[in-house]
Coordinates of N, CA and C in Angstrom, one line a residue:
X1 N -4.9 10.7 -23.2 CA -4.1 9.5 -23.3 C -4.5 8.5 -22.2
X2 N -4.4 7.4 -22.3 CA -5.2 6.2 -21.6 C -4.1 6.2 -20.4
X3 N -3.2 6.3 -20.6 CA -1.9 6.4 -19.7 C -2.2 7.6 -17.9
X4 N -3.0 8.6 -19.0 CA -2.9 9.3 -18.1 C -4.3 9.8 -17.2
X5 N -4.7 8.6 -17.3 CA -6.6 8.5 -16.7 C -6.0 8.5 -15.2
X6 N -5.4 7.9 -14.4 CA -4.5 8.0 -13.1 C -3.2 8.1 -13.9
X7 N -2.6 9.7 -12.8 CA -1.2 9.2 -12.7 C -0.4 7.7 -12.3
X8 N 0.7 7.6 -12.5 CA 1.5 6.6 -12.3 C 1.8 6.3 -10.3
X9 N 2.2 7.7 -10.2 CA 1.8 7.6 -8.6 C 0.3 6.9 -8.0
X10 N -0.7 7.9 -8.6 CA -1.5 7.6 -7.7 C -2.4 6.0 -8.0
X11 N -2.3 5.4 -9.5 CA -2.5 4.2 -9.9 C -1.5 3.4 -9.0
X12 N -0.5 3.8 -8.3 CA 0.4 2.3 -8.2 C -0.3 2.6 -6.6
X13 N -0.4 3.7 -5.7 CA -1.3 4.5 -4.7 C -2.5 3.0 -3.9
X14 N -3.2 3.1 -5.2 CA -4.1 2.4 -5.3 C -4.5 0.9 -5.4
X15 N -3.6 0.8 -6.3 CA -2.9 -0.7 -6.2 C -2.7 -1.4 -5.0
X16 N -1.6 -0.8 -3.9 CA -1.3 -0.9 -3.3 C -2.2 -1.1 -1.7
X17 N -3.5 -0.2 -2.2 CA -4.3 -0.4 -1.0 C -5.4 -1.6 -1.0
X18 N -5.7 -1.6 -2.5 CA -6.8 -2.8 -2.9 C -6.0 -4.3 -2.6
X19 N -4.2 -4.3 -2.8 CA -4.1 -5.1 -2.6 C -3.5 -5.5 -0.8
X20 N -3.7 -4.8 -0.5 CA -3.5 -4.5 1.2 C -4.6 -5.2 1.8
X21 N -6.1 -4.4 1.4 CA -7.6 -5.0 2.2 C -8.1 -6.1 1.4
X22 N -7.3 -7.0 0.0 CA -8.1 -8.2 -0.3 C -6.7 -9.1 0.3
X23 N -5.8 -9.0 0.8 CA -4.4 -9.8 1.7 C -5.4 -10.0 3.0
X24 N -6.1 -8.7 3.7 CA -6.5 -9.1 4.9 C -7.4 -9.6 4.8
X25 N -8.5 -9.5 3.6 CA -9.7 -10.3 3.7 C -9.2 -12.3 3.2
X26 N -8.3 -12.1 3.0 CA -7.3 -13.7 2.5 C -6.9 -14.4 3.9
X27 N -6.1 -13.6 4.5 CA -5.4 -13.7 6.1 C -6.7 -14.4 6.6
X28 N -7.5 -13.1 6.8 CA -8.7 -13.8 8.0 C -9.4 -15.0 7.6
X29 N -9.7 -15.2 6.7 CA -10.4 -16.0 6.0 C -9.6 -17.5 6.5
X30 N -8.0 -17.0 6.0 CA -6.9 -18.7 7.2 C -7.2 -18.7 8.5
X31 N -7.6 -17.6 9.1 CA -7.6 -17.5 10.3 C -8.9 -18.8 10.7
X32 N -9.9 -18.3 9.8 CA -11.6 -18.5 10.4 C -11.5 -20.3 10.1
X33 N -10.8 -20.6 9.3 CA -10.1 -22.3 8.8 C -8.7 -22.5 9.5
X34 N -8.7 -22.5 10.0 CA -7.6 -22.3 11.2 C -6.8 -22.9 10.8
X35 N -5.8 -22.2 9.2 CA -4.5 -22.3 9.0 C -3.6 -21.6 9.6
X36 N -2.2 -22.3 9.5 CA -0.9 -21.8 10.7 C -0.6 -20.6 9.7
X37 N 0.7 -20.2 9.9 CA 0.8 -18.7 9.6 C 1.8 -19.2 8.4
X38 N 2.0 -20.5 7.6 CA 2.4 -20.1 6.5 C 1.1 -19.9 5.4
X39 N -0.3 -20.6 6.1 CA -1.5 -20.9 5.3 C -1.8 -18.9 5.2
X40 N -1.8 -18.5 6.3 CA -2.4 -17.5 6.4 C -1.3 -16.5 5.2
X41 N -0.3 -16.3 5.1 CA 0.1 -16.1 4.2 C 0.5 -16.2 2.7
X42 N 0.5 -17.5 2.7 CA -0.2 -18.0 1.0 C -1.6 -17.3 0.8
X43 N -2.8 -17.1 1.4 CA -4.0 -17.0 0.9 C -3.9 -15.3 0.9
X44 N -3.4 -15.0 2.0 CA -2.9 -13.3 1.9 C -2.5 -12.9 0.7
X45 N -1.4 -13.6 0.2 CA -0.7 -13.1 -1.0 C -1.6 -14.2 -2.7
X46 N -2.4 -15.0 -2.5 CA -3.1 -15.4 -3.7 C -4.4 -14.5 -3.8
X47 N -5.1 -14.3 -2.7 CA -6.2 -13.0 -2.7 C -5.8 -11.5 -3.2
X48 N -4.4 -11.3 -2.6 CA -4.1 -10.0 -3.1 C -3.8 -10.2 -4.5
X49 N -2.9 -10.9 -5.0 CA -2.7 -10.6 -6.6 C -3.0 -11.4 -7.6
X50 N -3.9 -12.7 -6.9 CA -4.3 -13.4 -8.0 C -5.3 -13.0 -8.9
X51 N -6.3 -11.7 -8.9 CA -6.6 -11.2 -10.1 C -5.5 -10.1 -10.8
X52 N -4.6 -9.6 -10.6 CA -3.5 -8.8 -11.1 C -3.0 -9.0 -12.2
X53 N -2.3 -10.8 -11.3 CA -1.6 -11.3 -12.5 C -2.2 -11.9 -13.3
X54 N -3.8 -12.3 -13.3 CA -4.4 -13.1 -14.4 C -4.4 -11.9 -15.2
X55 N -5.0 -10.5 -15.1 CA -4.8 -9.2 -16.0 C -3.8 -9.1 -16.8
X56 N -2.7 -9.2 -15.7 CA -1.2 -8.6 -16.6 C -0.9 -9.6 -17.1
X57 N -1.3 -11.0 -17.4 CA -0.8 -12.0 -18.3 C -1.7 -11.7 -19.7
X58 N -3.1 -11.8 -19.0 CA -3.7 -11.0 -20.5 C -3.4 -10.0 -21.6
X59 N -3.1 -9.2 -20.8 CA -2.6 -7.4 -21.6 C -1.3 -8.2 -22.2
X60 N -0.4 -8.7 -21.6 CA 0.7 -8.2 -22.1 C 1.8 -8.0 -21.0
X61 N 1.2 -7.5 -20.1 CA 2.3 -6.7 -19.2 C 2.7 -7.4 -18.6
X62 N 4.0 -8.2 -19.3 CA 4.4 -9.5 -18.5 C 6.3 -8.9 -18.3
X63 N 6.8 -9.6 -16.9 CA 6.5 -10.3 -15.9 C 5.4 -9.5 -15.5
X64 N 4.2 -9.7 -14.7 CA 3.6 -9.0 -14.1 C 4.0 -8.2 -13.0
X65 N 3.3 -7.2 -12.7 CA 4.0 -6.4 -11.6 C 3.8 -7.0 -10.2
X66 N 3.3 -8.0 -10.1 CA 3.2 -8.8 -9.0 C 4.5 -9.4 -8.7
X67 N 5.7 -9.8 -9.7 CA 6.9 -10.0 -9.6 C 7.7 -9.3 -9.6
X68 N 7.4 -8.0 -10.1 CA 8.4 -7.1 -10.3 C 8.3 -5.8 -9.4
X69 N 7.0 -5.7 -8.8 CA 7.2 -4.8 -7.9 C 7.1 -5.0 -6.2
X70 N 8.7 -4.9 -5.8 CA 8.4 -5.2 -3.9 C 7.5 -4.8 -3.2
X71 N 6.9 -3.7 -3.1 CA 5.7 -3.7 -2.8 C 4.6 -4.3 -2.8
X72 N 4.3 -4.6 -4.4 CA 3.0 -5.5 -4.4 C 3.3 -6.8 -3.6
X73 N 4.6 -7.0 -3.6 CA 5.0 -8.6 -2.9 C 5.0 -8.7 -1.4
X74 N 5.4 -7.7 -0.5 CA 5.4 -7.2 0.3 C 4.5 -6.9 1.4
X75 N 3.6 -6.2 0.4 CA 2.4 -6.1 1.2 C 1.3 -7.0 2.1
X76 N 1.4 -7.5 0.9 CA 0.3 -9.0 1.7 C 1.1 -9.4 2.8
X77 N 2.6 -9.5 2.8 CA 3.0 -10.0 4.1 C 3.0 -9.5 5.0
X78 N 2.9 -8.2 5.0 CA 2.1 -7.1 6.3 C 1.1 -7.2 6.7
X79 N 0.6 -7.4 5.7 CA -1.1 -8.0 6.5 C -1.6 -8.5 6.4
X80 N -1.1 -10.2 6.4 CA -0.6 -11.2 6.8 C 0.0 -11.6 8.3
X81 N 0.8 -10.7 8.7 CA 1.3 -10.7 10.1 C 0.4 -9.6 10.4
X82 N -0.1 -8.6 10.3 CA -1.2 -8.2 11.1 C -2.3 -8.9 11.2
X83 N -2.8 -9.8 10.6 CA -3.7 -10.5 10.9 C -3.2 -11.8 12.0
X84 N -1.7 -12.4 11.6 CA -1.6 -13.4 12.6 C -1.9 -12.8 13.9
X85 N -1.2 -11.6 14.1 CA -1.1 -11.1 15.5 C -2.2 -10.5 16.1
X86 N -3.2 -10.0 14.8 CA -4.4 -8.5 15.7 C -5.6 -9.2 14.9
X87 N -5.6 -10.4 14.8 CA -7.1 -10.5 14.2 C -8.1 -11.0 15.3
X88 N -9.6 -10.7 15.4 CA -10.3 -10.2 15.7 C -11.1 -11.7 16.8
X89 N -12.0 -11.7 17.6 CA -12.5 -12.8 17.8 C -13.0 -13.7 16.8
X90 N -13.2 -14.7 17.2 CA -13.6 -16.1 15.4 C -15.1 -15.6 15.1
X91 N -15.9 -15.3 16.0 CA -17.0 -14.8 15.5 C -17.5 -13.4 14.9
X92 N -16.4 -12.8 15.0 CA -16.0 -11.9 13.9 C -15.6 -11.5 13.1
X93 N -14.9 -12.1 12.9 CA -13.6 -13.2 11.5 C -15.3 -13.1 10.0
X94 N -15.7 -13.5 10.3 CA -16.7 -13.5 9.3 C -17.0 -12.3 8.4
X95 N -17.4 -11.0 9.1 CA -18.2 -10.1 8.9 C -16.8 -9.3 8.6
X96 N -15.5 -9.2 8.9 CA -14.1 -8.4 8.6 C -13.9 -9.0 7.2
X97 N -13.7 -10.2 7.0 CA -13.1 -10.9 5.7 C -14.7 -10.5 4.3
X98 N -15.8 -10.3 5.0 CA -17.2 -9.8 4.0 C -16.4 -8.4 3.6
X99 N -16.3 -7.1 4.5 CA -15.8 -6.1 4.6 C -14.8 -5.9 3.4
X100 N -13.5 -5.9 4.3 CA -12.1 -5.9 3.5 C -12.4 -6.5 2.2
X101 N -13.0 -7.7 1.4 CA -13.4 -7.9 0.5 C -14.1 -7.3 -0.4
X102 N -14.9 -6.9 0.2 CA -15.6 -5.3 -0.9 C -15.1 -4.7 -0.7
X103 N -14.0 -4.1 -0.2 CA -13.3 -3.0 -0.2 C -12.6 -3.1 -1.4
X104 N -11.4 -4.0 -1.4 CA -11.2 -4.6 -2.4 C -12.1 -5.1 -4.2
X105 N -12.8 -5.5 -3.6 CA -13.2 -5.5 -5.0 C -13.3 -4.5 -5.7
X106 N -13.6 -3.1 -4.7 CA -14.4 -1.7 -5.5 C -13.0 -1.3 -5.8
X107 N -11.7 -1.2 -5.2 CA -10.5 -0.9 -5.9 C -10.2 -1.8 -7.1
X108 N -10.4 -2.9 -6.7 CA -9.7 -3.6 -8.1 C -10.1 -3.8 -9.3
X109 N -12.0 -3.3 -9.4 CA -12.6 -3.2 -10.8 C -12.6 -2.2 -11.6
X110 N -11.9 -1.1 -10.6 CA -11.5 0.5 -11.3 C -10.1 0.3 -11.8
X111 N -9.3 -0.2 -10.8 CA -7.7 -0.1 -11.3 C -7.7 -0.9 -12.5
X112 N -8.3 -2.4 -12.8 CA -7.9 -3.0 -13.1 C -8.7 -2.9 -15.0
X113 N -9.6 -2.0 -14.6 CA -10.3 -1.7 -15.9 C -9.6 -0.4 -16.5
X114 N -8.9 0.6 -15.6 CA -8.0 1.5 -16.3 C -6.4 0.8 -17.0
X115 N -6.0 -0.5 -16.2 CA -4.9 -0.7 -16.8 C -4.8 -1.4 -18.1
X116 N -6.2 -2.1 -18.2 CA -6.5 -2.7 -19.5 C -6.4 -1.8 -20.5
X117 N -7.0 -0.6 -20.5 CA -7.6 0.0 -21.5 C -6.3 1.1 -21.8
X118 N -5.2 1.4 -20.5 CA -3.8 1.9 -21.0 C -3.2 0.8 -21.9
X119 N -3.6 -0.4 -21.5 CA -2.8 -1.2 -22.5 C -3.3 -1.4 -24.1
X120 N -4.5 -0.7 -24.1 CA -4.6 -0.4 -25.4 C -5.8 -1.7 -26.2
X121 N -6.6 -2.0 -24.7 CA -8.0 -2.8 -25.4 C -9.1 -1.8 -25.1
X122 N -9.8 -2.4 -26.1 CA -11.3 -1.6 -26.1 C -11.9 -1.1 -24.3
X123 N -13.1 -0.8 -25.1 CA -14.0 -0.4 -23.0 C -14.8 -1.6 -22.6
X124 N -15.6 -2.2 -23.8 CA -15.9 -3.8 -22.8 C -14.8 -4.5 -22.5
X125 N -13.9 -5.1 -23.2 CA -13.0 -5.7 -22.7 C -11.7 -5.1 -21.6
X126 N -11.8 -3.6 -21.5 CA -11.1 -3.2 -20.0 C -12.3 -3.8 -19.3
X127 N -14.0 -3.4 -19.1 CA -13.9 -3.5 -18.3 C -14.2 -4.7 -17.6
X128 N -14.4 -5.5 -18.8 CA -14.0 -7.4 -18.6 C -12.8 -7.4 -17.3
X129 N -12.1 -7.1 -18.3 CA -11.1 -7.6 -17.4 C -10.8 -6.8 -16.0
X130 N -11.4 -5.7 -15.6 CA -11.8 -4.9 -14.2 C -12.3 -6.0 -13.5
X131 N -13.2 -6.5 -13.9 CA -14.3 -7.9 -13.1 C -12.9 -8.9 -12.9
X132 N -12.4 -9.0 -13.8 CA -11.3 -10.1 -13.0 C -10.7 -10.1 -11.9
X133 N -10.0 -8.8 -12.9 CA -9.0 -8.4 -11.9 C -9.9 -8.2 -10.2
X134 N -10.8 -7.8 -10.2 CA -11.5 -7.3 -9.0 C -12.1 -9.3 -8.4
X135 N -12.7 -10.1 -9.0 CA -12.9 -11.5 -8.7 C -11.7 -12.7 -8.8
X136 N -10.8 -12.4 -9.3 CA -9.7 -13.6 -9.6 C -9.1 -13.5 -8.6
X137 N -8.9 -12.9 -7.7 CA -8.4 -13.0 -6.1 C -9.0 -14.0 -5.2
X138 N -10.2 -13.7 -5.4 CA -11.0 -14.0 -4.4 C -11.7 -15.3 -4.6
X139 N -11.4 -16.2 -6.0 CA -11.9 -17.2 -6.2 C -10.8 -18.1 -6.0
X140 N -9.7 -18.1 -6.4 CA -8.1 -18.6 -5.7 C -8.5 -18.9 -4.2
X141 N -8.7 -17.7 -3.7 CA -8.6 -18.2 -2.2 C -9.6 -18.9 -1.7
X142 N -10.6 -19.0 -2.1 CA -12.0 -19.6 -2.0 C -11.8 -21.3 -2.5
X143 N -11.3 -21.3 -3.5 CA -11.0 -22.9 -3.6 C -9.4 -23.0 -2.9
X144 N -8.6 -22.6 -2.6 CA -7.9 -23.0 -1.9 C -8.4 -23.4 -0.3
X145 N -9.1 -22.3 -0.1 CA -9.8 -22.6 1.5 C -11.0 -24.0 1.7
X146 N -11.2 -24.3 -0.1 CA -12.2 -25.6 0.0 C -13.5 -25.0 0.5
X147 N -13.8 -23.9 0.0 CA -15.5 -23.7 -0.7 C -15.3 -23.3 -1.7
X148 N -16.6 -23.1 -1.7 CA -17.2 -23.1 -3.2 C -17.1 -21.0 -3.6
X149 N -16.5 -20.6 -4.5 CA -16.3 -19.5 -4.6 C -17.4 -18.5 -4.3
X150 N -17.4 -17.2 -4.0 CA -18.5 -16.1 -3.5 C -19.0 -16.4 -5.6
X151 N -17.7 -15.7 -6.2 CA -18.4 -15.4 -7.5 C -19.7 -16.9 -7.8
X152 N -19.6 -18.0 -8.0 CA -20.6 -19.1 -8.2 C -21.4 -18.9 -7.2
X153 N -21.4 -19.0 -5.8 CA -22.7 -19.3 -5.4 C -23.7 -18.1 -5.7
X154 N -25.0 -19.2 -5.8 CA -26.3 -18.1 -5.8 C -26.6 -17.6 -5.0
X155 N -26.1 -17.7 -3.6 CA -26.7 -17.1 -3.1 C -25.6 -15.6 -2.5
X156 N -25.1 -15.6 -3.0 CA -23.8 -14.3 -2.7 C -24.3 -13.6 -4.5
X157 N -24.4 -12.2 -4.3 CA -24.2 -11.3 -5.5 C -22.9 -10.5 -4.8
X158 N -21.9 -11.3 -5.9 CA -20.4 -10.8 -5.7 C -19.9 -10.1 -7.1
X159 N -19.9 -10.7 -8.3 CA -19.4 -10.3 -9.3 C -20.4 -9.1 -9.9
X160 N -21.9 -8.7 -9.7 CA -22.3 -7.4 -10.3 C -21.7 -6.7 -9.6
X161 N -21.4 -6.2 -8.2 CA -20.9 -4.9 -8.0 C -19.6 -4.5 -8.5
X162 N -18.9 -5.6 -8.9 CA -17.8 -5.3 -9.7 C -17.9 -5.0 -11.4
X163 N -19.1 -5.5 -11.8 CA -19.4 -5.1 -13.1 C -19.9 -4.3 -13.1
X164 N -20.6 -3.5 -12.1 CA -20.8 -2.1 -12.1 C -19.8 -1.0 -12.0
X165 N -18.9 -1.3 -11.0 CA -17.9 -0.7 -11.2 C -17.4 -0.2 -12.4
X166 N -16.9 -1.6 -12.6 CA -16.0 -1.4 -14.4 C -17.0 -1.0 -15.5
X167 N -18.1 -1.1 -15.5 CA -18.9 -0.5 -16.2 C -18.6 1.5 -15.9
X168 N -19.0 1.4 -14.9 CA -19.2 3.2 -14.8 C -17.6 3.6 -15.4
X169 N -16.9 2.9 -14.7 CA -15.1 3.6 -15.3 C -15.0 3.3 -16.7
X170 N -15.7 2.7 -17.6 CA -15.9 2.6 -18.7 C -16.7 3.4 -19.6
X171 N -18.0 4.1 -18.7 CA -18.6 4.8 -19.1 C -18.1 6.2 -19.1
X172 N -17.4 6.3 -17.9 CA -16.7 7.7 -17.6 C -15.8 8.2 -18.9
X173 N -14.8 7.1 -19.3 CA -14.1 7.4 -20.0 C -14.0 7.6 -21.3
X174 N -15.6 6.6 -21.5 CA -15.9 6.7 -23.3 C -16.5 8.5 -22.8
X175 N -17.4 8.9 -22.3 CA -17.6 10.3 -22.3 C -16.7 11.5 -22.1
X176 N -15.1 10.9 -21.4 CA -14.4 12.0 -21.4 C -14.8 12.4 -20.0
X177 N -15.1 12.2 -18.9 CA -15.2 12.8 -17.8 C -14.6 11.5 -16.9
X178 N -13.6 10.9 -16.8 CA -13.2 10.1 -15.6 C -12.2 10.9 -15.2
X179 N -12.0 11.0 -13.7 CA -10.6 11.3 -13.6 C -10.5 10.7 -11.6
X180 N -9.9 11.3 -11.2 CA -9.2 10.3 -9.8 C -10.8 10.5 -8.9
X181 N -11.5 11.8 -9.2 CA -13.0 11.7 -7.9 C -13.6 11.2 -8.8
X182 N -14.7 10.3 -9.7 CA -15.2 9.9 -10.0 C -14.7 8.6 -10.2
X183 N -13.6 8.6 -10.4 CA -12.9 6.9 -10.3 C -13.0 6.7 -8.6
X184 N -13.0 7.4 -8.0 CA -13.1 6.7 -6.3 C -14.7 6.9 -6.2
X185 N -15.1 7.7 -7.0 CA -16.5 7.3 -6.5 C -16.8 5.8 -7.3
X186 N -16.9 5.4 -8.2 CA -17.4 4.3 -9.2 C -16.6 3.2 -7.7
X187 N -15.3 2.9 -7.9 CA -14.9 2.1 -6.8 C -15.8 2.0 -5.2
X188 N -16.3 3.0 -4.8 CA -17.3 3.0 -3.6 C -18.5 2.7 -4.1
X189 N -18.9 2.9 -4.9 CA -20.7 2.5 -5.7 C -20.6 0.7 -5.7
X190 N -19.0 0.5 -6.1 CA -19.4 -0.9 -6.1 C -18.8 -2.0 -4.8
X191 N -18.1 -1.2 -3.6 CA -18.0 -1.2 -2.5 C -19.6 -1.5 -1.8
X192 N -20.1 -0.1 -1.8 CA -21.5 0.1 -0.8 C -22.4 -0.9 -1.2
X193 N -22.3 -1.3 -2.7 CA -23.1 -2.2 -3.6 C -23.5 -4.0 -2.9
X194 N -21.8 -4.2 -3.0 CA -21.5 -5.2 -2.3 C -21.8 -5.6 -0.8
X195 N -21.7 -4.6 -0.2 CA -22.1 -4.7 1.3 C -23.8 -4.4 1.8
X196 N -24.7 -3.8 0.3 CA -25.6 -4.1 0.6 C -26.0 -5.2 0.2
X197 N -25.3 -5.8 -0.4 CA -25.9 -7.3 -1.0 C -25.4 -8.3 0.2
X198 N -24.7 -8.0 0.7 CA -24.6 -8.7 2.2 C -25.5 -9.1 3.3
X199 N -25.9 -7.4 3.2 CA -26.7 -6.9 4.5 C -28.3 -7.1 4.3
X200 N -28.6 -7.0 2.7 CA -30.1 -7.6 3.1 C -30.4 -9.1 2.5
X201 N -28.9 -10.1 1.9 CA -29.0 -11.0 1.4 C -29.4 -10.9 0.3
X202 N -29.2 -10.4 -0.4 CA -30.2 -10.3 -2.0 C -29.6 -11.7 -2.6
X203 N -30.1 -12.3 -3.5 CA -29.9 -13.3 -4.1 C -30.1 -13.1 -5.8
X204 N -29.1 -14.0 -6.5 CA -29.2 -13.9 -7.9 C -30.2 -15.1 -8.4
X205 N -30.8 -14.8 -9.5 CA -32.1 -15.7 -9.9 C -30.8 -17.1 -10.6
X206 N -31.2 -18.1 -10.1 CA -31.1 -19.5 -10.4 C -31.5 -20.4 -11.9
X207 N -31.5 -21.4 -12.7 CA -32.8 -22.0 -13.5 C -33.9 -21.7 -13.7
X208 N -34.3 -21.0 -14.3 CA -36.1 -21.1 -14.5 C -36.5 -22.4 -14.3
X209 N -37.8 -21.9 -13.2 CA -38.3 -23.2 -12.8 C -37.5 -24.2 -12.6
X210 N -36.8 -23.9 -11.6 CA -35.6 -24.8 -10.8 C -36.7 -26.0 -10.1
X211 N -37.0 -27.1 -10.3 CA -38.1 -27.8 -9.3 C -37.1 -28.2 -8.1
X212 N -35.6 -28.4 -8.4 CA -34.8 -29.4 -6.9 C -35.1 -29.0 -5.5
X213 N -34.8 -29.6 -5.3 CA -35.8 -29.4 -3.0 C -34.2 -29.5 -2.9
X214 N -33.3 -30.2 -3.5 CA -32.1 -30.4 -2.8 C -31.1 -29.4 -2.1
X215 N -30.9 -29.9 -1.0 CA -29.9 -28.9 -0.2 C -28.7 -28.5 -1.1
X216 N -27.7 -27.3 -1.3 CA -26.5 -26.6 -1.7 C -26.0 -27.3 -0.3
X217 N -24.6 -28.2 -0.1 CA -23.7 -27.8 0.4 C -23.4 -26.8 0.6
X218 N -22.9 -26.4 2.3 CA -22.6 -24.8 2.7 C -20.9 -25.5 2.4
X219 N -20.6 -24.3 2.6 CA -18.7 -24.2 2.4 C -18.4 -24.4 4.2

């Protein structure tokens, strides 16, 4: 049963942490644009559950559990105030909000592609909506902070490691072999994914035969 790909425990487990490390990677992110601590809080809590609720409006699963569960509400504002209070020097602020970010992403294109598909849609469209759920956070906070989002720019590969993700928990499941170690592995593949695409800059291909010389505004 689709229900029972994660327990209920350990799916809400989960939830709970993805939406923990994309709150801090929101927090810092106010920090590094040096909003006061109600900014840092708004972006805390639109990074943690603004791909959630785009999901759970999709499925069906309305009110979303972003409303209906204290915790999910909660959370961000923990770390939200751990960030006001313990966040890091500014020149590090950078490389923490990269981090916590892929962390998050690799939780939220697994959870978010098994909750689809309990709700009873196909495996491309779970794991469509896994990429949301795992990018609709992080593009909220991105135009709220007034850049231009990771998912659009070319020169960030943000959204394949999340489509790899939801791809593998998609594949796992049409074969019959997903279960909690293989769904934390698929979530780390597209974790380590992300952070290599960081670390050696990889870049997604552009226009064919792009001729513009013109500078990209940086954010």
């Amino acid at each position: 049963m689709p229900s029972d790909l994660y327990t209920p425990h350990l799916q809400h487990t989960l939830d709970i942490i993805g939406i923990f490390v994309f709150a801090i990677s929101g927090g810092l992110l106010a920090v590094r644009k040096n909003f006061d601590i109600f900014g840092i809080a708004v972006l805390a809590q639109v990074t943690a559950l603004g791909g959630g609720v785009l999901r759970d409006v999709l499925i069906g699963a309305v009110p979303p559990a972003a409303f209906t569960d204290m915790w999910f509400f909660f959370t961000p504002l923990v770390a939200a105030a751990l960030v006001f209070f313990l966040h890091p020097e500014v020149e590090r602020i950078n490389k923490a909000v990269q981090f916590f970010d892929a962390a998050g992403l690799g939780l939220f294109c697994v959870t978010g592609t098994i909750k689809a598909y309990a709700y009873g849609l196909g495996l491309v469209p779970s794991a469509a909506l896994g990429v949301a759920t795992a990018a609709g956070g992080g593009v909220v906070r991105d135009v709220l902070a007034n850049q231009v989002p990771s998912l659009l720019r070319w020169d960030e590969i943000y959204a394949v490691p999340a489509m790899v993700g939801a791809t593998l928990v998609a594949l796992l499941i049409r074969f019959d072999e997903f279960n909690a170690t293989t769904g934390t592995l698929s979530a780390v593949v597209a974790f380590v994914l992300r952070l290599l695409a960081i670390r050696f800059e990889w870049r997604a291909p552009r226009a064919w035969h792009r001729s513009s010389a013109a500078k990209e505004s940086d954010a």
